Short mmCIF file of C-alpha atoms in Angstrom, two decimals:
data_model
loop_
_atom_site.label_atom_id
_atom_site.label_comp_id
_atom_site.label_asym_id
_atom_site.label_seq_id
_atom_site.Cartn_x
_atom_site.Cartn_y
_atom_site.Cartn_z
CA MET A 209 0.41 0.48 -0.03
CA ASN A 210 3.07 2.42 0.73
CA ASP A 211 3.07 2.45 -3.19
CA ALA A 212 -0.28 3.65 -3.26
CA TYR A 213 0.98 6.42 -0.89
CA LEU A 214 2.73 7.96 -3.53
CA ILE A 215 0.04 7.72 -5.89
CA LEU A 216 -1.90 9.58 -4.21
CA PHE A 217 0.94 11.97 -2.85
CA PHE A 218 2.25 12.69 -6.01
CA SER A 219 -1.08 13.38 -8.13
CA VAL A 220 -1.62 16.20 -5.66
CA LEU A 221 1.84 18.01 -6.67
CA LEU A 222 1.05 17.10 -10.23
CA GLY A 223 -2.11 18.94 -10.09
CA GLY A 224 -1.08 22.61 -8.29
CA GLY A 225 1.82 21.42 -10.57
CA ALA A 226 -0.29 21.96 -13.40
CA SER A 227 -1.65 26.01 -12.10
CA TRP A 228 1.23 26.98 -14.16
CA PHE A 229 0.13 25.62 -16.84
CA ILE A 230 -3.83 25.22 -16.91
CA LYS A 231 -5.59 27.82 -15.42
CA THR A 232 -8.77 26.88 -13.98
CA ASP A 233 -11.41 29.14 -16.31
CA SER A 234 -10.35 26.82 -19.54
CA LEU A 235 -11.97 23.58 -21.26
CA ALA A 236 -9.49 21.50 -20.43
CA PHE A 237 -10.40 22.24 -16.63
CA ARG A 238 -13.43 22.04 -16.54
CA LEU A 239 -13.32 18.40 -18.79
CA SER A 240 -10.99 16.88 -16.39
CA LEU A 241 -13.31 17.51 -12.98
CA ALA A 242 -16.15 16.15 -15.32
CA PHE A 243 -14.09 13.26 -16.18
CA SER A 244 -13.40 13.11 -13.01
CA GLY A 245 -16.24 13.62 -10.17
CA ALA A 246 -17.76 11.10 -13.33
CA PHE A 247 -15.19 8.50 -12.44
CA LEU A 248 -15.67 8.54 -8.98
CA PHE A 249 -19.41 8.74 -9.31
CA GLY A 250 -19.29 5.31 -11.99
CA THR A 251 -16.64 3.85 -8.77
CA LEU A 252 -19.61 4.53 -6.35
CA MET A 253 -22.19 2.82 -8.00
CA LEU A 254 -20.00 -0.10 -9.21
CA HIS A 255 -17.49 -0.67 -5.77
CA LEU A 256 -18.41 1.17 -3.20
CA LEU A 257 -21.91 0.61 -2.42
CA PRO A 258 -22.92 -2.96 -3.61
CA GLU A 259 -19.69 -4.11 -0.93
CA LEU A 260 -21.84 -1.96 1.60
CA PHE A 261 -24.67 -3.62 1.45
CA GLU A 262 -23.57 -7.20 -0.09
CA GLY A 263 -23.10 -7.82 4.33
CA ASN A 264 -27.15 -6.77 4.29
CA ALA A 265 -26.60 -4.32 7.45
CA HIS A 266 -29.01 -2.60 8.02
CA SER A 267 -28.30 0.34 9.76
CA ILE A 268 -25.05 1.74 6.73
CA GLY A 269 -27.90 3.54 5.24
CA VAL A 270 -27.47 5.73 8.37
CA TRP A 271 -23.90 6.66 7.81
CA VAL A 272 -23.97 7.39 4.05
CA LEU A 273 -27.19 8.83 4.92
CA LEU A 274 -24.59 11.37 7.80
CA GLY A 275 -21.58 11.05 5.36
CA PHE A 276 -23.25 12.94 2.75
CA GLY A 277 -24.17 15.37 5.68
CA VAL A 278 -20.97 16.13 6.88
CA GLN A 279 -20.04 16.51 2.87
CA LEU A 280 -22.76 19.35 3.30
CA PHE A 281 -21.37 21.17 6.26
CA LEU A 282 -17.28 20.68 5.25
CA ASP A 283 -18.74 22.16 1.96
CA PHE A 284 -20.02 25.82 4.48
CA ILE A 285 -16.37 25.15 5.92
CA SER A 286 -14.78 25.36 3.01
CA LYS A 287 -16.78 27.41 0.24
CA GLY A 288 -16.87 23.78 -2.39
CA LEU A 289 -13.21 23.38 -2.86
CA GLU A 290 -14.08 19.97 -2.62
CA HIS A 291 -15.32 20.13 -5.51
CA GLY A 292 -13.72 22.78 -7.81
CA HIS A 293 -15.81 25.89 -6.59
CA TYR A 294 -14.22 28.10 -5.35
CA HIS A 295 -12.52 31.76 -5.24
CA ALA A 296 -10.01 33.95 -3.49
CA HIS A 297 -10.71 36.93 -1.73
CA GLY A 298 -8.10 39.17 -0.38
CA ASN A 299 -4.70 37.68 0.44
CA LYS A 300 -4.98 36.04 2.94
CA LEU A 301 -3.80 32.20 3.25
CA PRO A 302 -7.88 30.66 3.44
CA LEU A 303 -6.82 28.37 6.74
CA LEU A 304 -10.82 27.42 7.59
CA PRO A 305 -11.74 25.52 3.98
CA LEU A 306 -8.31 24.38 3.60
CA LEU A 307 -9.79 22.35 6.76
CA GLY A 308 -12.82 22.17 4.83
CA LEU A 309 -10.44 20.67 2.02
CA PHE A 310 -7.93 18.50 5.02
CA ILE A 311 -10.56 16.73 6.31
CA HIS A 312 -12.59 15.87 2.93
CA SER A 313 -9.44 14.44 1.59
CA PHE A 314 -8.54 12.60 5.29
CA ILE A 315 -12.18 11.07 5.17
CA GLU A 316 -12.06 10.49 1.45
CA GLY A 317 -8.75 8.30 2.24
CA MET A 318 -10.60 6.28 5.38
CA PRO A 319 -11.97 3.11 2.69
CA LEU A 320 -8.01 2.50 1.66
CA ALA A 321 -7.41 1.02 4.53
CA GLU A 322 -9.85 -1.53 3.64
CA HIS A 323 -8.73 -2.20 0.68
CA ALA A 324 -4.85 -2.54 2.89
CA ALA A 325 -5.67 -5.22 4.01
CA HIS A 326 -8.45 -7.14 2.47
CA ASP A 327 -7.99 -6.21 -1.52
CA HIS A 328 -11.27 -6.88 -1.74
CA ALA A 329 -12.81 -7.14 -5.70
CA HIS A 330 -14.76 -4.16 -4.94
CA ASN A 331 -12.18 -1.21 -4.30
CA GLY A 332 -9.45 -2.84 -6.66
CA PRO A 333 -7.79 -0.44 -8.45
CA GLY A 334 -11.28 2.12 -8.84
CA LEU A 335 -11.33 3.81 -5.74
CA LEU A 336 -7.70 4.25 -5.59
CA TRP A 337 -7.22 5.83 -9.32
CA SER A 338 -10.97 7.27 -8.87
CA LEU A 339 -9.22 9.51 -5.86
CA VAL A 340 -5.65 10.27 -7.97
CA LEU A 341 -8.09 11.79 -10.56
CA HIS A 342 -10.44 13.97 -8.50
CA LYS A 343 -7.87 15.09 -6.35
CA MET A 344 -5.60 16.52 -9.87
CA PRO A 345 -7.65 18.78 -10.44
CA ILE A 346 -8.79 20.24 -7.31
CA ALA A 347 -5.08 20.32 -6.26
CA LEU A 348 -4.57 22.44 -9.37
CA LEU A 349 -8.13 24.95 -8.05
CA VAL A 350 -6.41 25.30 -4.99
CA THR A 351 -3.05 26.41 -5.97
CA SER A 352 -4.41 28.47 -8.61
CA ALA A 353 -6.74 30.71 -5.40
CA LEU A 354 -4.24 30.72 -3.65
CA ARG A 355 -1.38 31.74 -6.02
CA ASN A 356 -4.09 33.91 -7.27
CA ALA A 357 -4.35 36.09 -3.89
CA LYS A 358 -0.91 36.66 -3.26
CA ILE A 359 -0.04 33.70 -0.83
CA SER A 360 3.42 33.93 -0.91
CA THR A 361 4.81 30.33 -2.65
CA PRO A 362 6.40 28.85 0.47
CA LEU A 363 2.56 29.03 1.92
CA VAL A 364 1.30 27.75 -1.41
CA ILE A 365 3.50 25.02 -0.64
CA THR A 366 2.82 23.77 2.42
CA SER A 367 -1.00 23.76 1.55
CA LEU A 368 -0.21 21.27 -1.14
CA VAL A 369 2.07 19.65 0.63
CA LEU A 370 -1.13 17.98 4.03
CA PHE A 371 -3.12 18.18 0.76
CA ALA A 372 -1.16 15.68 -0.20
CA LEU A 373 -0.46 13.32 3.08
CA SER A 374 -4.01 13.77 4.13
CA THR A 375 -5.57 11.54 2.49
CA PRO A 376 -2.85 8.52 3.32
CA LEU A 377 -3.16 10.08 7.36
CA GLY A 378 -6.58 8.77 6.73
CA SER A 379 -5.65 5.68 5.60
CA LEU A 380 -3.22 4.96 7.78
CA ALA A 381 -6.14 5.99 10.83
CA ALA A 382 -8.41 4.18 10.07
CA GLY A 383 -6.21 1.25 9.58
CA THR A 384 -6.10 0.84 13.49
CA LEU A 385 -10.48 1.59 13.68
CA THR A 386 -11.03 -2.59 12.10
CA ALA A 387 -13.68 -3.00 14.25
CA PHE A 388 -15.71 0.48 12.58
CA THR A 389 -14.67 -1.12 9.28
CA LEU A 390 -18.33 -0.80 7.67
CA PRO A 391 -19.46 2.98 9.56
CA ILE A 392 -16.39 4.65 7.60
CA LEU A 393 -16.63 3.06 4.23
CA GLY A 394 -20.60 3.92 4.61
CA LEU A 395 -19.35 7.46 5.50
CA ALA A 396 -16.93 8.09 3.09
CA THR A 397 -18.84 7.12 0.44
CA GLY A 398 -22.26 8.92 1.38
CA LEU A 399 -19.08 12.26 1.51
CA LEU A 400 -17.99 11.22 -1.88
CA LEU A 401 -21.54 10.75 -3.42
CA HIS A 402 -22.05 14.78 -2.36
CA VAL A 403 -18.68 15.54 -4.41
CA SER A 404 -19.36 13.83 -7.18
CA THR A 405 -22.44 14.50 -7.98
CA THR A 406 -21.58 18.03 -7.36
CA ILE A 407 -19.34 17.64 -9.46
CA LEU A 408 -21.54 16.21 -12.13
CA PHE A 409 -23.82 19.72 -12.01
CA GLU A 410 -21.22 21.88 -11.08
CA SER A 411 -18.15 21.51 -13.44
CA SER A 412 -19.77 23.52 -17.30
CA ALA A 413 -20.93 26.34 -17.78
CA ASN A 414 -24.53 28.13 -17.03
CA HIS A 415 -25.01 24.18 -15.55
CA GLN A 416 -25.86 22.42 -19.15
CA PHE A 417 -24.37 19.56 -20.42
CA ASN A 418 -22.44 20.22 -23.71
CA ALA A 419 -20.68 17.33 -26.37
CA TYR A 420 -17.38 18.20 -24.80
CA LYS A 421 -18.51 17.27 -21.22
CA LEU A 422 -21.41 14.35 -22.63
CA LEU A 423 -18.00 12.89 -23.84
CA ALA A 424 -15.75 12.96 -20.36
CA VAL A 425 -18.53 11.82 -18.30
CA GLY A 426 -19.46 8.97 -20.86
CA THR A 427 -15.36 8.86 -20.53
CA GLY A 428 -15.64 9.05 -16.68
CA ILE A 429 -18.67 5.74 -16.82
CA GLY A 430 -17.07 4.48 -19.47
CA LEU A 431 -14.12 3.39 -17.17
CA SER A 432 -15.09 3.25 -13.92
CA LEU A 433 -17.32 -0.48 -16.18
CA LEU A 434 -14.06 -1.45 -17.35
CA LEU A 435 -11.86 -1.58 -13.85
CA LEU A 436 -15.82 -4.18 -12.61
CA LEU A 437 -13.76 -6.30 -15.28
#
């Protein structure tokens, strides 16, 4: 699982570095966001939700709803950083939005601990790669927002590194809570369900589908289906 942590860590750094070349108002960014949201949504539907409900745990829906509610609260704190909707105001480091983003990233990494321990077929590589592709455009957005707000480069890099570390740390923390595997998975699934659906509706101008976005979403869903085989 160390390789997965490295992949997650460097995907954030790669996404942050791309902010010097890709603008957040560009078509390339919007399409990458739509693709990542669709891939994440497909992974939830095809991999995580089947695993959650195969044990017929009657209370698991409560944990999914709780995760959805947690993300609603985190949205209030982070101003939408997790799903690509954020505009910096002023030239101070946005501590509260970053804290919300780090908490979100920490929770979304928790299901990876179960995959590391049991190598479940439902998760497979789908969960890891959906998180990687979700985090890259978000890292680009975060870095762009901080740079546009004239935040000093050392603080931008520090924020990016903390963001890169938060998902692996969530997985490591969950590894010590093996008695709560299903609640953790349900919480993370609800959180990611909120984020992925929000991305799909917010990643295009005027919230309208066009041919490019339809292709990006179809490709994301198709990739999640391919990983099911």
